[in-house]
Short mmCIF file of C-alpha atoms and ligand atoms in Angstrom, two decimals:
data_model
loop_
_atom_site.label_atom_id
_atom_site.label_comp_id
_atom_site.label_asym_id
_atom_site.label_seq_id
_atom_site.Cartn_x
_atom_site.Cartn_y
_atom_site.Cartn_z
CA UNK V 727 0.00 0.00 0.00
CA UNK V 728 1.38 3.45 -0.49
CA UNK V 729 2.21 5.60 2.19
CA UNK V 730 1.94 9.67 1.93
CA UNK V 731 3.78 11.86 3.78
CA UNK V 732 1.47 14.17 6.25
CA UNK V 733 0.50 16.95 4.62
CA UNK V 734 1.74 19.67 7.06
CA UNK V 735 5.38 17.78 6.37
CA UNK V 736 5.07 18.44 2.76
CA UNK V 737 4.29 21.80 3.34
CA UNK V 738 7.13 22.38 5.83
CA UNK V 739 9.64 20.52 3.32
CA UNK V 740 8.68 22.66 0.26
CA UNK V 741 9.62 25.81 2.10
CA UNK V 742 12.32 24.83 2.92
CA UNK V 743 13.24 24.24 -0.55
CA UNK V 744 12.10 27.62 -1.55
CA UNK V 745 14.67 29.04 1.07
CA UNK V 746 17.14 27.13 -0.11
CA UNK V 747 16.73 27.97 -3.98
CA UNK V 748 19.48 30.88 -5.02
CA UNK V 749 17.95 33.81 -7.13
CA UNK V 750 17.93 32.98 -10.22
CA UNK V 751 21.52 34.24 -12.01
CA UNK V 752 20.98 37.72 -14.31
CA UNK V 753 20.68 36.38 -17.88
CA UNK V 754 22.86 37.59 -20.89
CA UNK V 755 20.81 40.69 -21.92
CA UNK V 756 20.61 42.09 -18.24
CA UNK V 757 24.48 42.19 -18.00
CA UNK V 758 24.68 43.68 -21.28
CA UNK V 759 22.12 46.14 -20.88
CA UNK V 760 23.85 47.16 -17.52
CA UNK V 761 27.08 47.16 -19.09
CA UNK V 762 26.22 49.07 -21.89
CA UNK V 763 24.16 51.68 -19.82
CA UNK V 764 27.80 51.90 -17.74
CA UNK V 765 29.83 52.22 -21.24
CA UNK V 766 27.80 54.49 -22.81
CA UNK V 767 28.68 58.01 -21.25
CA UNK V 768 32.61 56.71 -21.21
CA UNK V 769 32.41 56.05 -24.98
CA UNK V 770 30.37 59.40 -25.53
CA UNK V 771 32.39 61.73 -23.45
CA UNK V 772 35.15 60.19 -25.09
CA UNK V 773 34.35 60.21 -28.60
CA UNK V 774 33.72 64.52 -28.36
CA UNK V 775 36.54 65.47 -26.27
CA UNK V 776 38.66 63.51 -29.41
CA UNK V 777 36.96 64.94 -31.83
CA UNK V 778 37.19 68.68 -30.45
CA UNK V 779 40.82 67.65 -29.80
CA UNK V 780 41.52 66.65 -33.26
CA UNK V 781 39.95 69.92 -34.61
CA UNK V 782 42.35 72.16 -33.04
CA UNK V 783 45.52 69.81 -33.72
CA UNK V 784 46.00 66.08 -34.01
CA UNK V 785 49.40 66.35 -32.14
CA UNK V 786 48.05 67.95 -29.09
CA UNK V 787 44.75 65.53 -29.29
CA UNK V 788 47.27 62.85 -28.60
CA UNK V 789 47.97 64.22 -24.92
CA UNK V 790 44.70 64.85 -24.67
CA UNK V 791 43.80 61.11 -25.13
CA UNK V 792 46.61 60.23 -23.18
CA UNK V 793 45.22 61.89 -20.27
CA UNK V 794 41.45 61.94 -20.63
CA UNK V 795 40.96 58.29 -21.70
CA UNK V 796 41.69 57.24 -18.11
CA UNK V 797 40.12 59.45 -16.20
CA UNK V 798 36.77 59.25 -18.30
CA UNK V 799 36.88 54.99 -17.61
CA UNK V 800 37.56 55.97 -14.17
CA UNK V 801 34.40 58.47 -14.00
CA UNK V 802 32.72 55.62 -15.88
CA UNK V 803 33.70 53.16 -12.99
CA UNK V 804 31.15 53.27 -10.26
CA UNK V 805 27.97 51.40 -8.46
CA UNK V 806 29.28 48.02 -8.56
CA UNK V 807 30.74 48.45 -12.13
CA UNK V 808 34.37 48.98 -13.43
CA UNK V 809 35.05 49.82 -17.05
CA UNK V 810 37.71 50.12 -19.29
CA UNK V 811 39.39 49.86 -22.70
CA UNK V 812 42.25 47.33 -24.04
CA UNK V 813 43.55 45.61 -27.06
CA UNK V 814 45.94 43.20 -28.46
CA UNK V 815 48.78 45.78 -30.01
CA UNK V 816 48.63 48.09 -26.75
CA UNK V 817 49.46 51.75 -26.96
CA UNK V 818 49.67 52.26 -23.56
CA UNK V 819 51.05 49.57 -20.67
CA UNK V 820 48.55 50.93 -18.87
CA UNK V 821 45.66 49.71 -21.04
CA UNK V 822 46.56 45.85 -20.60
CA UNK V 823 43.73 43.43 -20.93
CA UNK V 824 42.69 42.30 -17.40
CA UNK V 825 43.04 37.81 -17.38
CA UNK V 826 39.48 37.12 -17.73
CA UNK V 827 39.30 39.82 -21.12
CA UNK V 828 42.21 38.40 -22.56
CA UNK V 829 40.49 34.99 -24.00
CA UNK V 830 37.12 37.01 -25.00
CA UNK V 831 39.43 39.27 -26.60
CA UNK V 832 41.12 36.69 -28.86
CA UNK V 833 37.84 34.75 -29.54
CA UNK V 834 35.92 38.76 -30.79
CA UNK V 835 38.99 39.18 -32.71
CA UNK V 836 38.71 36.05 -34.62
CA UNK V 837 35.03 36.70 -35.69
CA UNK V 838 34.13 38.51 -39.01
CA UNK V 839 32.98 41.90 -39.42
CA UNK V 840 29.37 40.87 -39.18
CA UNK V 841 29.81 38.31 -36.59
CA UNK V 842 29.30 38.80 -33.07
CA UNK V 843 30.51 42.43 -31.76
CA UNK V 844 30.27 40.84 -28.18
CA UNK V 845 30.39 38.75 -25.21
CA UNK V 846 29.08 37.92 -21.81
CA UNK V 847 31.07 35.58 -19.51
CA UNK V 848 30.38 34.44 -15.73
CA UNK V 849 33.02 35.53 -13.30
CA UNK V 850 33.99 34.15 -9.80
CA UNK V 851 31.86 34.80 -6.94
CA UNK V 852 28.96 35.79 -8.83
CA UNK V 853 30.63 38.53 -11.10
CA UNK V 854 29.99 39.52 -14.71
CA UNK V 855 32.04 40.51 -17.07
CA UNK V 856 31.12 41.96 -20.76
CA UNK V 857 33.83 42.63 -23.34
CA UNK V 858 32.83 44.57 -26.84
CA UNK V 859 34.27 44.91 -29.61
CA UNK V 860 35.88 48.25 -31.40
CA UNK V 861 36.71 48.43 -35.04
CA UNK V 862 38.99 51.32 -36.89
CA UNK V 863 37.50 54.44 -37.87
CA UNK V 864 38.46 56.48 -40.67
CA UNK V 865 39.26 59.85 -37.64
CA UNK V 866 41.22 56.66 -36.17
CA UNK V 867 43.77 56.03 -38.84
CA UNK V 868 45.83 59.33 -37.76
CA UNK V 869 47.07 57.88 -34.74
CA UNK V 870 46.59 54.34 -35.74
CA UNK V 871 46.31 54.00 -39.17
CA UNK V 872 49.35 52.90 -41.65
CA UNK V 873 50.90 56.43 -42.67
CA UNK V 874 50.64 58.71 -39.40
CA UNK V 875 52.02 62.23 -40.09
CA UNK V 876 55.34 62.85 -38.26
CA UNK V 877 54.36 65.43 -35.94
CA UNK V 878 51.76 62.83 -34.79
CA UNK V 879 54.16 59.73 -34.70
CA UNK V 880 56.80 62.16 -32.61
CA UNK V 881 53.97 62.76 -30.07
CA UNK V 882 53.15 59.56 -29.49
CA UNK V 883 56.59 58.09 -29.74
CA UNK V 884 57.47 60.86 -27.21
CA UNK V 885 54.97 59.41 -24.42
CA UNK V 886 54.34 55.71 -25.52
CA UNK V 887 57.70 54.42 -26.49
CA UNK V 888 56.73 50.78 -26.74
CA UNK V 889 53.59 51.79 -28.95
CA UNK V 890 52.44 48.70 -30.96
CA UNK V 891 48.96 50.26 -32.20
CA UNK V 892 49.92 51.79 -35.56
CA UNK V 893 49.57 50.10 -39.10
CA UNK V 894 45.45 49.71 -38.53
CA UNK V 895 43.30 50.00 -41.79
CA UNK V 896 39.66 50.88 -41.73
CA UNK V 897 37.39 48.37 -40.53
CA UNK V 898 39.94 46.04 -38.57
CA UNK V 899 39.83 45.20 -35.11
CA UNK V 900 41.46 47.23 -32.91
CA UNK V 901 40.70 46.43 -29.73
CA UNK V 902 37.54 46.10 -26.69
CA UNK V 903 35.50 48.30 -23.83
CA UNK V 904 35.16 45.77 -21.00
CA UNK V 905 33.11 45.86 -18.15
CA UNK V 906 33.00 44.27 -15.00
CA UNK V 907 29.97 43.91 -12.95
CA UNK V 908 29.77 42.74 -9.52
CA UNK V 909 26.79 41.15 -8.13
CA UNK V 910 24.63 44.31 -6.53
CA UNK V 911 24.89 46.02 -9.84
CA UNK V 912 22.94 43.17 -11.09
C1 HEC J 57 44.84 61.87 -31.54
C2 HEC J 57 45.32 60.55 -31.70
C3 HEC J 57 44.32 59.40 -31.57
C4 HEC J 57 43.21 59.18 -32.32
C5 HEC J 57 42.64 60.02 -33.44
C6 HEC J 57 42.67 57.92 -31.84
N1 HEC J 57 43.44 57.42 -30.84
FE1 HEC J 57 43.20 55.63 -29.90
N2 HEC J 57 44.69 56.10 -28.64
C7 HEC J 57 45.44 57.24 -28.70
C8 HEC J 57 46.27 57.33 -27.52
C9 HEC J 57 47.23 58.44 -27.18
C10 HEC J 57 45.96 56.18 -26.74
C11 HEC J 57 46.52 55.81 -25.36
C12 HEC J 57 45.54 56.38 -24.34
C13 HEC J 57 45.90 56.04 -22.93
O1 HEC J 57 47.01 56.39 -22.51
O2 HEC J 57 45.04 55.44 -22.26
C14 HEC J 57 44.97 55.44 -27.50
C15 HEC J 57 44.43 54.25 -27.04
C16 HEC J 57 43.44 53.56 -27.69
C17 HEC J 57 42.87 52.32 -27.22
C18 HEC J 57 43.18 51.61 -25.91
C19 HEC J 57 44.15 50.49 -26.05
C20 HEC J 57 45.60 50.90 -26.20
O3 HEC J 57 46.15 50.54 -27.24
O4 HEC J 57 46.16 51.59 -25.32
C21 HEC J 57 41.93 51.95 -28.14
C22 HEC J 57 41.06 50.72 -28.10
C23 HEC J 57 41.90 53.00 -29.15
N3 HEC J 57 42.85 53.95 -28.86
C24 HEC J 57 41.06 53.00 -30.22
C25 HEC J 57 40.87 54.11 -31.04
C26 HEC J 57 39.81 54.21 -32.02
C27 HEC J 57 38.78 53.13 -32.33
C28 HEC J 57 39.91 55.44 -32.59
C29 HEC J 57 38.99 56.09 -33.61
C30 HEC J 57 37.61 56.25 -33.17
C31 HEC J 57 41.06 56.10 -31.98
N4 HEC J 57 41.61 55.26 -31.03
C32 HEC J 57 41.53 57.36 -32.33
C33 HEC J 57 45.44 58.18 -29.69
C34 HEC J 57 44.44 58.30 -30.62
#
């Protein structure tokens, strides 16, 4: 004959189970959305103060990079979410992939132009990161691209002596924004 449980036990046991359940983890297009709402005003504020930069004289816009780039990702870098640019033929030391980027990197640099532009990866202790991908520019090629003026190449050689990001064409990959989100930003 079959035996049931008593129904209070059942009752008992079940919420126990619902205690014991974790939340449910933050799917794909919640850490992207979060990570792109964190990128977005570091990409924007970035993009205009190069631009006005550029306008008044390429050789000065490279300080001007040089100095702003970092402090914008660090303005960018708050509430549980830390941002930041790299790539594979660094400019600056200072810009080196962090361990977990590194792989994403090489796997978004592999894909074709209209492949995926980006990635989501789980992260120890509950951690998120996101890692997109940025392509050449035609503004880009005068401090990237194959021919940069000399007045340009002095300025950068003059602060980034181990520069490896020249010799880009339009439309190649140059490099990633990266995010990392901890849980509560989730
Ligand atoms: C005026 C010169 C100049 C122009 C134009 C320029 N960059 Fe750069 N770029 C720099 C400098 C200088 C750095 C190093 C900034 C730093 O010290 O963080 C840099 C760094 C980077 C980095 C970070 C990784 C690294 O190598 O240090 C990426 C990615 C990048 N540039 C992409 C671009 C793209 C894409 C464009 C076009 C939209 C562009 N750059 C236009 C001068 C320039």
């Amino acid at each position: 004959m079959l035996r049931f449980a008593p129904l209070p036990l059942l009752v008992v046991a079940s919420l126990l189970g619902a205690c014991q359940r974790e939340p449910a983890p933050p799917d794909d297009a919640r850490v992207s959305a979060r990570a792109k709402a964190a990128l977005d005003p570091f990409k924007s504020s970035l993009k205009a103060e190069l631009s006005a930069a550029l306008a008044a004289s390429p050789e000065q816009a490279v300080a001007v990079c040089g100095e702003r780039a970092p402090a914008l990702a660090r303005d960018a870098s708050k509430d549980g979410v830390v941002v930041g640019r790299s790539a594979q033929k660094l400019r600056s030391p200072n810009n080196a992939a962090p361990a977990w980027v590194v792989p994403v990197m090489d796997e978004l640099s592999r894909a074709s132009t209209d492949g995926p532009s980006s990635r989501v990866v789980p992260l120890a202790d509950g951690r998120r990161g996101y890692v997109e991908t940025i392509r050449v520019g035609a503004p880009c090629l005068v401090c990237h691209g194959e021919a940069v003026a000399p007045g340009v190449a002095a300025a950068i050689d003059a602060r980034y002596p181990k520069d490896a990001a020249r010799g880009f064409k339009a439309g190649d990959f140059r490099g990633v924004f990266w995010a990392e989100l901890s849980p509560s930003a989730l």
